[in-house]
Coordinates of C-alpha atoms in Angstrom, one line a residue:
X1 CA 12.6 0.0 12.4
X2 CA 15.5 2.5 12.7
X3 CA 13.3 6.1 12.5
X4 CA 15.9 8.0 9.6
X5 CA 15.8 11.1 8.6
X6 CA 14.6 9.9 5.0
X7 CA 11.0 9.0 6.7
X8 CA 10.7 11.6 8.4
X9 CA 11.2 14.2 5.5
X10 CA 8.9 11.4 3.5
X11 CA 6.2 12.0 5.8
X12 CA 6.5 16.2 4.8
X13 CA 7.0 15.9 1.0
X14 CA 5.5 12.8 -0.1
X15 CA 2.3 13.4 -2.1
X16 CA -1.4 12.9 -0.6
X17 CA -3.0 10.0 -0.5
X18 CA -5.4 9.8 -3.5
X19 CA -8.0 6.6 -2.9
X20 CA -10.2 7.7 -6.1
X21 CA -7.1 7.0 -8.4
X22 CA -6.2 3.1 -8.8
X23 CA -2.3 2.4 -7.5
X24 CA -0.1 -0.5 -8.5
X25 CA 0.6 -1.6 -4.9
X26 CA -3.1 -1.3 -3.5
X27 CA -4.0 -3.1 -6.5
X28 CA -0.8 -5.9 -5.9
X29 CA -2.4 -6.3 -2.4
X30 CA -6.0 -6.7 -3.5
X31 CA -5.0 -9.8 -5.6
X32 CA -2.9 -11.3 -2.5
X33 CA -5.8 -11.1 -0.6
X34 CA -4.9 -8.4 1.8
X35 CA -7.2 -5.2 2.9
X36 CA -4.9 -2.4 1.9
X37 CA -7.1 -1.1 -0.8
X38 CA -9.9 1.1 -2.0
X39 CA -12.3 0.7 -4.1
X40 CA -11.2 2.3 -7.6
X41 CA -7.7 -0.3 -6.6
X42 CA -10.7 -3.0 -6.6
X43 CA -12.4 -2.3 -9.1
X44 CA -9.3 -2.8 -11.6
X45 CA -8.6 -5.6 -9.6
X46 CA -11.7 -7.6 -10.9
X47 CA -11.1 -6.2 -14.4
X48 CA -8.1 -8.4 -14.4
X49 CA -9.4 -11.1 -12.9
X50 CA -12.6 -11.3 -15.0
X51 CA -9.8 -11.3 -18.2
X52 CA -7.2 -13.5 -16.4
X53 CA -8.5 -15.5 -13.4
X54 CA -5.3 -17.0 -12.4
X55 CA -3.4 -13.8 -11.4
X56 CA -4.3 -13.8 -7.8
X57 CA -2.5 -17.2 -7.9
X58 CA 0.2 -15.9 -10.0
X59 CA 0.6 -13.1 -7.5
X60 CA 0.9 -15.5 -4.1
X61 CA 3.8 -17.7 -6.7
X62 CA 5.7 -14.2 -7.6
X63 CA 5.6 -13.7 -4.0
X64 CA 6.7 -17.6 -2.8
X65 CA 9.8 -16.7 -5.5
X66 CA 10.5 -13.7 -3.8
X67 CA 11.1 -15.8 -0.4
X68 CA 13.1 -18.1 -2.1
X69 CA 15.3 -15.9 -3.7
X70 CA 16.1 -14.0 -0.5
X71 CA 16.1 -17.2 1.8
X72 CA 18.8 -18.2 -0.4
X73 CA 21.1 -14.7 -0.9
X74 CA 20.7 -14.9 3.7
X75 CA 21.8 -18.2 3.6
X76 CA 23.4 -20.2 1.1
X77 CA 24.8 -16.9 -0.7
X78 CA 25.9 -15.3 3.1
X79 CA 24.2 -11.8 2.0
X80 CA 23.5 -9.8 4.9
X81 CA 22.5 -6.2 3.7
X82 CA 19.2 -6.0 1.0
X83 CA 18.1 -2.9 -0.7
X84 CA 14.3 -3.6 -1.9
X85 CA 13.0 -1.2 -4.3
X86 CA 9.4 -0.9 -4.7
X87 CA 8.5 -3.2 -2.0
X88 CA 5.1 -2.2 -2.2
X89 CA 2.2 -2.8 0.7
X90 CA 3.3 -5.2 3.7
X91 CA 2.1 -8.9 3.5
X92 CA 3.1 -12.4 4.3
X93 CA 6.9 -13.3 3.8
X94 CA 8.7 -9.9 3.9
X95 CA 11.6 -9.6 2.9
X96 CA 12.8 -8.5 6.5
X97 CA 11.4 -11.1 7.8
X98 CA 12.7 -14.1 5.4
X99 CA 16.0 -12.7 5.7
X100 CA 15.9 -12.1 8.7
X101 CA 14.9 -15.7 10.0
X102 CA 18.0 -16.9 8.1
X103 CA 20.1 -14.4 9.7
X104 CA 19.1 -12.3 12.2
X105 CA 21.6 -9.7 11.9
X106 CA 20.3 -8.8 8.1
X107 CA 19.4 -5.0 7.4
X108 CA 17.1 -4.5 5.1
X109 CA 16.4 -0.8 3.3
X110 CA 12.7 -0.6 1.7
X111 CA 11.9 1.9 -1.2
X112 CA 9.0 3.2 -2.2
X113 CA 7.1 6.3 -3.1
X114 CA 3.4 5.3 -2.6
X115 CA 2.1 7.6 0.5
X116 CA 0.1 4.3 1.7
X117 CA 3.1 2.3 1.4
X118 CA 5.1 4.6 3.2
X119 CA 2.3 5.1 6.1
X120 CA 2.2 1.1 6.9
X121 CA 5.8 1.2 6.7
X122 CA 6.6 2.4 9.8
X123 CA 4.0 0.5 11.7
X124 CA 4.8 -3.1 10.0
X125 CA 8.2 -3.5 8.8
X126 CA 9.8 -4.3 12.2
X127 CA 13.4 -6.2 12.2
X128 CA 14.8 -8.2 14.9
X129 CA 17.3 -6.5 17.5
X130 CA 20.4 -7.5 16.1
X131 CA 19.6 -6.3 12.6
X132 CA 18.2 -3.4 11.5
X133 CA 15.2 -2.4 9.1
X134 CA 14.4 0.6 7.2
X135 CA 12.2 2.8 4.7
X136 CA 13.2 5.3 2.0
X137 CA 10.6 7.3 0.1
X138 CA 12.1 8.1 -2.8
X139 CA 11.8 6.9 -6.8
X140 CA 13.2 4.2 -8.6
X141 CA 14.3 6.3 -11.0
X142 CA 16.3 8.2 -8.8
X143 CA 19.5 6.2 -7.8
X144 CA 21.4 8.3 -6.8
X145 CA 18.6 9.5 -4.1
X146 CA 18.0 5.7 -3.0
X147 CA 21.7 5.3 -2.8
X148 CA 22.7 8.1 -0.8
X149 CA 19.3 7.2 1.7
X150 CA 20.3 3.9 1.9
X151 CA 23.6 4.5 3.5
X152 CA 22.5 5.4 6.2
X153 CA 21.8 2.1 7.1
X154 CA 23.8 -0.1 4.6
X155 CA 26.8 -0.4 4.4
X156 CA 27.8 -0.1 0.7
X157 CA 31.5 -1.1 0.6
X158 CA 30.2 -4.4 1.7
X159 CA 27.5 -6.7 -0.6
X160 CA 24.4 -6.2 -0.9
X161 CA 21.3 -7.7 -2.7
X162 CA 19.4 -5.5 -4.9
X163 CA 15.9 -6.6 -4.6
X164 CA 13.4 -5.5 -7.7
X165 CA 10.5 -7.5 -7.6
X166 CA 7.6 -6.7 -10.1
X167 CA 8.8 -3.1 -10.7
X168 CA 11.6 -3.0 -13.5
X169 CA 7.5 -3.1 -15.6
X170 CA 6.7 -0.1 -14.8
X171 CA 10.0 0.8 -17.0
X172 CA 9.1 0.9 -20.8
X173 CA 12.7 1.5 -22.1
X174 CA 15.0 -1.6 -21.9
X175 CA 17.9 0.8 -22.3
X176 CA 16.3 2.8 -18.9
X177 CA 15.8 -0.1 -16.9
X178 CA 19.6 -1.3 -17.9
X179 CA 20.8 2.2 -16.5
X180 CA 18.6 2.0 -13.5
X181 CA 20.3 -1.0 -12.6
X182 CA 23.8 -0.3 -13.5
X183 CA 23.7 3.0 -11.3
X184 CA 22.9 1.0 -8.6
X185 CA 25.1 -1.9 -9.3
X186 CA 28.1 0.2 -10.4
X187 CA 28.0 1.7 -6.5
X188 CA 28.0 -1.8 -5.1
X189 CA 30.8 -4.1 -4.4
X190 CA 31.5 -7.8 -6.0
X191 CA 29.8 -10.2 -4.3
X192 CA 26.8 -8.4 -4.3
X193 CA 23.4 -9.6 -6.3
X194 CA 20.5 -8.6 -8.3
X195 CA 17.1 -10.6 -7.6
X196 CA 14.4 -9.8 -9.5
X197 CA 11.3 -11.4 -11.8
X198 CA 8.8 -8.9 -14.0
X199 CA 5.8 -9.9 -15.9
X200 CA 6.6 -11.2 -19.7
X201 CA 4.8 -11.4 -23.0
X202 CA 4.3 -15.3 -23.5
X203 CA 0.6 -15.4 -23.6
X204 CA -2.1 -13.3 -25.0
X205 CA -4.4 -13.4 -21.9
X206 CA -1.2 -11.8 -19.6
X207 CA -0.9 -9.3 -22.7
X208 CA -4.7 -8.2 -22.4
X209 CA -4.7 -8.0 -18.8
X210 CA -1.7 -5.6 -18.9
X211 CA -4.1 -3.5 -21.2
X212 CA -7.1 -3.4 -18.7
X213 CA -4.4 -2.6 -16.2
X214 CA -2.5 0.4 -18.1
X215 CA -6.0 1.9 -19.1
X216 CA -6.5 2.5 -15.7
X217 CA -4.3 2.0 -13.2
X218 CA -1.3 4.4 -12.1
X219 CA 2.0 3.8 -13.0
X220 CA 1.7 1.9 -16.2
X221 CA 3.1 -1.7 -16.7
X222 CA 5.2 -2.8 -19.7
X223 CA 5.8 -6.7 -20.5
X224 CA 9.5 -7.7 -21.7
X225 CA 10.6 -11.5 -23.3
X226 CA 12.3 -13.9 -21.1
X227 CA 14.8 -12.5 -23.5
X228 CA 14.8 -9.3 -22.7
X229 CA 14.8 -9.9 -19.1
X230 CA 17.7 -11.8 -19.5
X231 CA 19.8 -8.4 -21.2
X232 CA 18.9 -6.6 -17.7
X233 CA 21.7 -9.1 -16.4
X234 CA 24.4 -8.1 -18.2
X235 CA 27.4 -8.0 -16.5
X236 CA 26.5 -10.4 -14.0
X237 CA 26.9 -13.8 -13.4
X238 CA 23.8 -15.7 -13.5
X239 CA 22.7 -18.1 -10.4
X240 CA 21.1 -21.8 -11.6
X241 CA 18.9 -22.4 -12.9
X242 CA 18.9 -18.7 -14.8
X243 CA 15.7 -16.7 -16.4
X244 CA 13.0 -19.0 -15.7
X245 CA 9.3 -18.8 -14.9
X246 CA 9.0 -17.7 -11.2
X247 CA 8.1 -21.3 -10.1
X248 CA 11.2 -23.2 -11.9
X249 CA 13.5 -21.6 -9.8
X250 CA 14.8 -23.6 -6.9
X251 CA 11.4 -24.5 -6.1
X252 CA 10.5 -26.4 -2.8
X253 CA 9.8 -30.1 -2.7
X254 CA 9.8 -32.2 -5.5
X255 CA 9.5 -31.9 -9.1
X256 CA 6.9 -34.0 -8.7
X257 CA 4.7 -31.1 -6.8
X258 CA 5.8 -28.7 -8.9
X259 CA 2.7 -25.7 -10.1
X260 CA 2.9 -24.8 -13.9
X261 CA 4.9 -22.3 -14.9
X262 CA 3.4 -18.7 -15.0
X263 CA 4.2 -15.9 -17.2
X264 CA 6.1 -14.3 -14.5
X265 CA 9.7 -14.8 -15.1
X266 CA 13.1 -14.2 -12.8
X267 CA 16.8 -14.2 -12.5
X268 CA 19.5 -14.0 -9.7
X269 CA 22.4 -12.7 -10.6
X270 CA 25.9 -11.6 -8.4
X271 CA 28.3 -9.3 -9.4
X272 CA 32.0 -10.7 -10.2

């Protein structure tokens, strides 16, 4: 991983590590099976579970999308630079390492702001030698930050994919998350894309496991419409087969093999 200056002042500033307070991304991990977590992360972990025992599953098909998406922008799409916001904790199927399989010469910036995130960072997300892979600690609500970061390992006259996988949620304000992404966007040339899928409010057991999650867990999580996930790609042309549920699009093998959908829906869009 190329050692920037951004990790290094991350590891001054960030905030401390807090294990008695439940975090999104040790509680993302908990449900994909991994061991990045503490107990309080568990412990809301089961609460969802208990209330919706399919999200572990949904999780590992969010994450199978998220795989797909970026196999496709480093191959059929030719992208070769991806800025990942809110990558959370390492697990199977980076996006370095997806990318990077399909080109090998891919650099990849990570973003996050979670002091555990930040502390496996450095020891897992390792890129091949002819690419390069890297780790901002910085906000998502801080573009101009990310941007700047970024740079030094991006090149941003040239595309890039904007990755923002389960994290545009944590947004409540439609008209926010719009600007979030246009700051970023707006900085990017044509050619470049925005992948991305969110949680959305087509069932009433997704919407009461979002409750269990907001009364405890830290940052809250807000559910749009397939709809409303739709408007955060305006401006950009959308890539077949559109919003759909995270395992309608482009999915591997036959239709015949196909899972159900889930109420995790996603887009890919590119910039004219």
């Amino acid at each position: 991983m190329v050692d920037s200056p951004a990790v290094a002042s991350g590891e001054q500033d960030r905030p401390k590590l807090d294990t008695g307070v439940p975090q999104t991304a040790r509680i993302w991990n908990y449900l994909l099976g991994g061991k990045d977590n503490f107990a309080a992360d568990r412990v809301v972990g089961d609460q969802i579970i208990s209330t919706l025992p399919q999200l572990a599953e949904n999780a590992r098909l969010s994450r199978a999308y998220l795989a797909r998406a970026v196999r496709h922008l480093a191959g059929e799409a030719g992208v070769r630079q991806f800025l990942d916001i809110g990558t959370g904790l390492p697990t199977a199927d980076n996006t370095h390492e997806v990318a990077q399989a399909a080109a090998p010469d891919a650099r990849i910036v990570y973003v996050d702001n979670d002091p555990l995130v930040l502390a496996h960072a450095r020891a897992l997300l390792v890129g091949t030698p002819e690419g390069a892979t890297d780790y901002v600690d910085a906000d998502l609500r801080d573009p101009g930050a990310i941007l700047r970061e970024a740079s030094r390992t991006l090149d941003l006259g040239k595309p890039v994919a904007l990755i923002l996988m389960g994290i545009l949620g944590h947004i409540e304000s439609d008209e926010e998350a719009k600007s979030i992404i246009d700051s970023i966007m707006d900085k990017l040339p044509s050619g470049s894309y925005l992948a991305m899928y969110d949680g959305s409010d087509t069932s009433e057991a997704v919407t009461e496991a979002v409750r269990i999650w907001n009364i405890s867990a830290n940052p809250r999580y807000h559910l749009r419409s397939p709809e409303r996930i739709a408007g955060l790609f305006q401006g950009l042309d959308l890539v077949e087969p559109g919003v759909v549920s995270v395992t309608r699009w482009r999915p591997d093998g036959g239709s015949d093999t196909l899972p159900a959908e889930i109420d995790q829906y996603c887009a890919v869009g590119r910039k004219p």
